[in-house]
mmCIF file with all atom_site columns, C-alpha atoms in Angstrom:
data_model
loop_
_atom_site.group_PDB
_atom_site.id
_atom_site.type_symbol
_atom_site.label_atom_id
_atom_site.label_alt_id
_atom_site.label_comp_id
_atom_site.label_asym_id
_atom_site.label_entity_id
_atom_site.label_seq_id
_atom_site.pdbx_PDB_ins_code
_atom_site.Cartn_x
_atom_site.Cartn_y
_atom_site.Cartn_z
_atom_site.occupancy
_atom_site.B_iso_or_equiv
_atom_site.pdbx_formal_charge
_atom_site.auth_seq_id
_atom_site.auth_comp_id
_atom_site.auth_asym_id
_atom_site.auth_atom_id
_atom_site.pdbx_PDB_model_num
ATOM 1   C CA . UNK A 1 1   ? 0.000   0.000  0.000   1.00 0.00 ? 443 UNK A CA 1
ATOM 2   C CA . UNK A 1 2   ? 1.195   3.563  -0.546  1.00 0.00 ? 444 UNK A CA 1
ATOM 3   C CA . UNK A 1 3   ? 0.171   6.472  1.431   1.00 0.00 ? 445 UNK A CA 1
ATOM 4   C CA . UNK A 1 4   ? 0.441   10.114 0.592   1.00 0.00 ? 446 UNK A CA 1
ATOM 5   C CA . UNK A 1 5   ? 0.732   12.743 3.208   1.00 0.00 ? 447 UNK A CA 1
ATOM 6   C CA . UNK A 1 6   ? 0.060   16.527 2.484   1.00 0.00 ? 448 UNK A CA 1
ATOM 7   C CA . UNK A 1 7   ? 1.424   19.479 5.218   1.00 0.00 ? 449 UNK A CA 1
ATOM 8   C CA . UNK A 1 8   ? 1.552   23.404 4.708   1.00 0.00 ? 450 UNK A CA 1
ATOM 9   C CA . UNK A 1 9   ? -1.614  24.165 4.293   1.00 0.00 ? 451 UNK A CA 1
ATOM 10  C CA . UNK A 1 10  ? -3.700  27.107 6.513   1.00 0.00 ? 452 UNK A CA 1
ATOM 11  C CA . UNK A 1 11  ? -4.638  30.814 6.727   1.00 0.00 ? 453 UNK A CA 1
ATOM 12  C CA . UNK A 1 12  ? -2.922  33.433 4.833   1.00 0.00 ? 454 UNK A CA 1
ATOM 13  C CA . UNK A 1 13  ? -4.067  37.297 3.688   1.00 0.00 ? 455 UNK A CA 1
ATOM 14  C CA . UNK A 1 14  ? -4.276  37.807 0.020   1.00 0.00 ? 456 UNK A CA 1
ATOM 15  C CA . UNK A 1 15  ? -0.665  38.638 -1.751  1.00 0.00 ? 457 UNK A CA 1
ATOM 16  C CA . UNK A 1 16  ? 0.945   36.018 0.961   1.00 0.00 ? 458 UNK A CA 1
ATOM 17  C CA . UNK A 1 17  ? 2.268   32.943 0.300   1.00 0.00 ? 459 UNK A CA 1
ATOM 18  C CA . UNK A 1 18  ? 2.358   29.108 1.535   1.00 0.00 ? 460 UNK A CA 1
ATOM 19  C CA . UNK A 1 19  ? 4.447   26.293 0.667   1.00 0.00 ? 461 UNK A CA 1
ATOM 20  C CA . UNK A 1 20  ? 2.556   22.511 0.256   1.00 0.00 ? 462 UNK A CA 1
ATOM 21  C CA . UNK A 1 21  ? 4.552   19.378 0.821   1.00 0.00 ? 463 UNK A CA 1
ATOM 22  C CA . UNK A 1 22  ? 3.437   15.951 -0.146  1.00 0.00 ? 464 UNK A CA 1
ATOM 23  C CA . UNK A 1 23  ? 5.600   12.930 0.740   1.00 0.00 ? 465 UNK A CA 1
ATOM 24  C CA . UNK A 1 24  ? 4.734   9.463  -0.709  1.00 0.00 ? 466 UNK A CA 1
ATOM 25  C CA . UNK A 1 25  ? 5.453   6.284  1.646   1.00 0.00 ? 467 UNK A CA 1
ATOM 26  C CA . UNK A 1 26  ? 5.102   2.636  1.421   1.00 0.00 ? 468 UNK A CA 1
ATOM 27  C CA . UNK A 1 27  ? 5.494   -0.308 -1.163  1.00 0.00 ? 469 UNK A CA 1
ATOM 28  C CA . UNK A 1 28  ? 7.278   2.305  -3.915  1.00 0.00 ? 470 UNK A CA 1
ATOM 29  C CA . UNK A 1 29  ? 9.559   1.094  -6.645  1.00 0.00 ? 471 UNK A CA 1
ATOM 30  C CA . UNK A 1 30  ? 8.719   4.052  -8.978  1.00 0.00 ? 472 UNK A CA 1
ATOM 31  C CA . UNK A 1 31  ? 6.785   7.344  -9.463  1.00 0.00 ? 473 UNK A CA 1
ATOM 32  C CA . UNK A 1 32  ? 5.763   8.915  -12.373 1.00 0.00 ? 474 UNK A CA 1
ATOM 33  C CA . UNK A 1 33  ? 4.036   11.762 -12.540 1.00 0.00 ? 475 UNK A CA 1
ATOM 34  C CA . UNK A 1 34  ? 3.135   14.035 -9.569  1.00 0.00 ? 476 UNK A CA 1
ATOM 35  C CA . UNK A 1 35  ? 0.590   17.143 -9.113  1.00 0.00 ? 477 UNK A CA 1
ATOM 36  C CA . UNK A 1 36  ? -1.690  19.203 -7.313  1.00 0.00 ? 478 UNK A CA 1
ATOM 37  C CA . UNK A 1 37  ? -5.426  19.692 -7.598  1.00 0.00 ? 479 UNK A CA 1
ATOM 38  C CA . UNK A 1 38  ? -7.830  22.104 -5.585  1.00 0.00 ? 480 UNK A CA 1
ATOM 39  C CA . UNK A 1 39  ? -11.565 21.582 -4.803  1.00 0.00 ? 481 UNK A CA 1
ATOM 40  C CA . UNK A 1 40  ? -13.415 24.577 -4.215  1.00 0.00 ? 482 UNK A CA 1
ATOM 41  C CA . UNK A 1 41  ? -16.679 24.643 -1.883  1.00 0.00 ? 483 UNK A CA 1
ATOM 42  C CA . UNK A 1 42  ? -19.618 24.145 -4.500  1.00 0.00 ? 484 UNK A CA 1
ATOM 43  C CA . UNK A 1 43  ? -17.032 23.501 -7.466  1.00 0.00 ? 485 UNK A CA 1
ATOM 44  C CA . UNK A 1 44  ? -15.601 20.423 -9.175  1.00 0.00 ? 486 UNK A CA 1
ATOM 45  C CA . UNK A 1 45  ? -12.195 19.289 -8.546  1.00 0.00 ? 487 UNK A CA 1
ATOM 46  C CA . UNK A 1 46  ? -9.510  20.773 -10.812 1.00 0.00 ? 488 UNK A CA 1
ATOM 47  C CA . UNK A 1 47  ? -5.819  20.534 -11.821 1.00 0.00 ? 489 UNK A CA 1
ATOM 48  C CA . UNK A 1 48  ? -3.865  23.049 -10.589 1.00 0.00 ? 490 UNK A CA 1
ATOM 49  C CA . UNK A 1 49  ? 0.029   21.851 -11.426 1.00 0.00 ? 491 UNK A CA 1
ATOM 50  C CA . UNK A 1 50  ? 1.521   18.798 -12.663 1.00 0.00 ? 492 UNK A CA 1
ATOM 51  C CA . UNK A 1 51  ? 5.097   17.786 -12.716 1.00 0.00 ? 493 UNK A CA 1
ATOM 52  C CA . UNK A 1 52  ? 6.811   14.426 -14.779 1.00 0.00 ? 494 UNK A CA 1
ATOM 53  C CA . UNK A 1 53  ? 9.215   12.555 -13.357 1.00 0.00 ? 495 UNK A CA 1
ATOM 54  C CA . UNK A 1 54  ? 11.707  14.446 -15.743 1.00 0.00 ? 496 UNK A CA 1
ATOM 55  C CA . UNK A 1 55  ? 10.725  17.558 -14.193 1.00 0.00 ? 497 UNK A CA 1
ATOM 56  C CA . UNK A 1 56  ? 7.994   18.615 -16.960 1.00 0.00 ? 498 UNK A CA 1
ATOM 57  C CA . UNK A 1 57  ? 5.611   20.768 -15.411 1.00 0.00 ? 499 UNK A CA 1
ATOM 58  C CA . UNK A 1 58  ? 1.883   22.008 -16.109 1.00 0.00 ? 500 UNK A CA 1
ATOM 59  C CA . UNK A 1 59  ? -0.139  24.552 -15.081 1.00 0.00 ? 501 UNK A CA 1
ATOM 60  C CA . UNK A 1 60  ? -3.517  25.723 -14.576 1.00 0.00 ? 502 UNK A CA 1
ATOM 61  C CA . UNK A 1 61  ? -4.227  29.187 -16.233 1.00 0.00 ? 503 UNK A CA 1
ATOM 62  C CA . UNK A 1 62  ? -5.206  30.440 -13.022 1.00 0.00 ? 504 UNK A CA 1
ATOM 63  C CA . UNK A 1 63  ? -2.013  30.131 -11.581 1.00 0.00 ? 505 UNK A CA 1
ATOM 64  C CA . UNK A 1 64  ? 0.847   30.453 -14.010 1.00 0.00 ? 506 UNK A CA 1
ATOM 65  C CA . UNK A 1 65  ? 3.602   32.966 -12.666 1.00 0.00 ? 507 UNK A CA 1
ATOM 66  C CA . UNK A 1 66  ? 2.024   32.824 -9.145  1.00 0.00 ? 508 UNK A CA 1
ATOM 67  C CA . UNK A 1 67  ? 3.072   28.710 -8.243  1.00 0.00 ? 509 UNK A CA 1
ATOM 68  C CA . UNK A 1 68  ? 5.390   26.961 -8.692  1.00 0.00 ? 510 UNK A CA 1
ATOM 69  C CA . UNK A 1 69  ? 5.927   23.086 -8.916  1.00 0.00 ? 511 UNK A CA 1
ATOM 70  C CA . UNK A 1 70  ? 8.656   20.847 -7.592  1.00 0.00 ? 512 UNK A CA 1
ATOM 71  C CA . UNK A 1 71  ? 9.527   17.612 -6.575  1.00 0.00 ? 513 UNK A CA 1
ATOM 72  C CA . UNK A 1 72  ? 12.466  15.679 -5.090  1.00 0.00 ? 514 UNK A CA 1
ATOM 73  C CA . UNK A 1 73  ? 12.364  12.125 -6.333  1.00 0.00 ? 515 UNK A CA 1
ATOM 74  C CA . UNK A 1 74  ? 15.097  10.673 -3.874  1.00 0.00 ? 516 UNK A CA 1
ATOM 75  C CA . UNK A 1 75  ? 12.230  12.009 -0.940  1.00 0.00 ? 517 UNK A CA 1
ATOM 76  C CA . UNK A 1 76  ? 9.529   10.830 -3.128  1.00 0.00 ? 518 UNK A CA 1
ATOM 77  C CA . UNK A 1 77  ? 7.957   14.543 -2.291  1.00 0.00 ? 519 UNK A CA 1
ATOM 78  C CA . UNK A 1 78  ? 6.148   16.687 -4.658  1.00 0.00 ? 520 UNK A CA 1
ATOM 79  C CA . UNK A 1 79  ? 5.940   20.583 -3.247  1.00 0.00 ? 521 UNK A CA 1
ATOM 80  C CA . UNK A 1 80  ? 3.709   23.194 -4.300  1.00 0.00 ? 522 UNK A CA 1
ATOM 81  C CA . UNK A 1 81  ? 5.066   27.240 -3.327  1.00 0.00 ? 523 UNK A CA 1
ATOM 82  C CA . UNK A 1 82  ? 2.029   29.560 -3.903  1.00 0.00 ? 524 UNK A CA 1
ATOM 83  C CA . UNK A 1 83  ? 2.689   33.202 -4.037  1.00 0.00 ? 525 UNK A CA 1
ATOM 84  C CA . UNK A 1 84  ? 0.687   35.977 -4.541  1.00 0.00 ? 526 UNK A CA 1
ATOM 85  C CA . UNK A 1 85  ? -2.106  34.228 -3.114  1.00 0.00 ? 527 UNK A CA 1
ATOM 86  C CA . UNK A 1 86  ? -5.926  35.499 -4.105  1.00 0.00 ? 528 UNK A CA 1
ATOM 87  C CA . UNK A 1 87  ? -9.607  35.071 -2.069  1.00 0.00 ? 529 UNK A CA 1
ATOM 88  C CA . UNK A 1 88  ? -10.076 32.709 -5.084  1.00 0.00 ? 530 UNK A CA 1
ATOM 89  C CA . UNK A 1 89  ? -7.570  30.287 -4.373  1.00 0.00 ? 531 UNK A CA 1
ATOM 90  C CA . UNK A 1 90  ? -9.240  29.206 -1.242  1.00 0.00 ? 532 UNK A CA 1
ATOM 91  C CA . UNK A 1 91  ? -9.943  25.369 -1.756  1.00 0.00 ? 533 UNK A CA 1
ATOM 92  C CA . UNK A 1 92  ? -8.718  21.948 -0.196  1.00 0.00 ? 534 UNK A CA 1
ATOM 93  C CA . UNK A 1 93  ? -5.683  21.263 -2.083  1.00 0.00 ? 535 UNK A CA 1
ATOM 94  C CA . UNK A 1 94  ? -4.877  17.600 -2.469  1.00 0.00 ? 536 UNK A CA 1
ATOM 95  C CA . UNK A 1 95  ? -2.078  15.503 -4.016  1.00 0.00 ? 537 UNK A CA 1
ATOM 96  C CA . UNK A 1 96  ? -1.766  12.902 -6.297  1.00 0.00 ? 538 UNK A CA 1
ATOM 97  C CA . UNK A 1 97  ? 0.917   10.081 -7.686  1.00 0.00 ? 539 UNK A CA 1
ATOM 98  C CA . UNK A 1 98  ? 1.146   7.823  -10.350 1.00 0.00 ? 540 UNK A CA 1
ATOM 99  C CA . UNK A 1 99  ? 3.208   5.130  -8.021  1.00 0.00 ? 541 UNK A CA 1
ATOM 100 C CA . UNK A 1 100 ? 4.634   1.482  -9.843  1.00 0.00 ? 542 UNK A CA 1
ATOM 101 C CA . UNK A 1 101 ? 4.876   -0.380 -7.083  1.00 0.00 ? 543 UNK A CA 1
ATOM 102 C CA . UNK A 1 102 ? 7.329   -3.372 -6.015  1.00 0.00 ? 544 UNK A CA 1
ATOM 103 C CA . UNK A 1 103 ? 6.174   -6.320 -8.270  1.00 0.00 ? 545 UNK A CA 1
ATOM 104 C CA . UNK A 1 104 ? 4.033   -4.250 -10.118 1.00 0.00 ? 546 UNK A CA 1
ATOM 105 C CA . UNK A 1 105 ? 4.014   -3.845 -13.855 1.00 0.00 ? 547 UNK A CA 1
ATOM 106 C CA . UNK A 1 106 ? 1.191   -1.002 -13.771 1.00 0.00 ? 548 UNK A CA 1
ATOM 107 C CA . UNK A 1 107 ? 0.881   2.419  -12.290 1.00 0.00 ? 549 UNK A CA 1
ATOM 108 C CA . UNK A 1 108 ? -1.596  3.504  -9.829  1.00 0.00 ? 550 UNK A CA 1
ATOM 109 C CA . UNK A 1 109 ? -3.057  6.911  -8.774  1.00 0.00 ? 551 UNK A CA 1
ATOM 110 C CA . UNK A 1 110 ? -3.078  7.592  -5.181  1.00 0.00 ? 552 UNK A CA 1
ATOM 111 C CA . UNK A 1 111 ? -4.169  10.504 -3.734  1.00 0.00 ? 553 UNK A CA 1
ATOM 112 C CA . UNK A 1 112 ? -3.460  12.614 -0.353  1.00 0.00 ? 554 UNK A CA 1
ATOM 113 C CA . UNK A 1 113 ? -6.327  13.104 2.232   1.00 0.00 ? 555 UNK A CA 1
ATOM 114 C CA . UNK A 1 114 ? -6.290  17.105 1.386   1.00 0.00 ? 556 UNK A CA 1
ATOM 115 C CA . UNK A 1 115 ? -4.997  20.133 3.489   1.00 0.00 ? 557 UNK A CA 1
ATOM 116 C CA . UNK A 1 116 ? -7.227  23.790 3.728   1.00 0.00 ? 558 UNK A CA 1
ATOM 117 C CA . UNK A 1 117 ? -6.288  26.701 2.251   1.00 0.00 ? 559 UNK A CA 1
ATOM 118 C CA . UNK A 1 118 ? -7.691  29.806 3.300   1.00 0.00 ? 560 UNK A CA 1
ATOM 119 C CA . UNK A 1 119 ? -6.968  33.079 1.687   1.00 0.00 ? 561 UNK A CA 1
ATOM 120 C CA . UNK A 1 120 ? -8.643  36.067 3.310   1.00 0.00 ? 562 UNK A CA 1
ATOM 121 C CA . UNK A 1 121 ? -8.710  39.104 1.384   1.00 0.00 ? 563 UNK A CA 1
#
């Protein structure tokens, strides 16, 4: 089993910033890719940043040039810094991984338990 563990999440004024960490334990022989989504209250899940295990990264259009994606593959850890956070980008943030596991020939999508954010403006 794999587990996925997301920290750095809380309260923070508009134009602030907060730094998400995600580490990924357990029966892990590889990880592919890695990324961030937000849900909203009333709103549909959504992609906010993706990163390959090459270091390609994605973003959604709401926040290119405010976050920033990284990972650290020895740490299996994915990282999300958010700066000039907006009201708007209040949401539970969760984390996901596309983890090969030990005697696995397949990849499977795990995904954190979520962490608040809470942008005041």
């Amino acid at each position: 089993q794999v587990q996925l563990v997301e920290s750095g999440g809380g309260w923070v004024q508009a134009g602030g910033s907060l730094r998400l960490s995600c580490a990924a334990s357990g029966n892990i022989f590889s990880i592919n890719g890695m990324g961030w989504h937000r849900q909203a209250p009333g709103k549909q899940r959504e992609l906010v940043a993706r990163i390959s295990r090459g270091y390609s990264t994605i973003y959604a259009d709401s926040v290119k040039g405010r976050f920033t994606i990284s990972r650290d593959n020895a740490k299996n850890t994915v990282y999300l810094q958010m700066d000039s956070l907006k009201p708007e980008d209040t949401a539970v943030y969760y984390c996901n991984a596309a983890v090969q596991s030990g005697g696995s020939w397949s990849f499977t999508d795990y995904w954190g338990q979520g962490t608040q954010v809470t942008v005041s403006s």
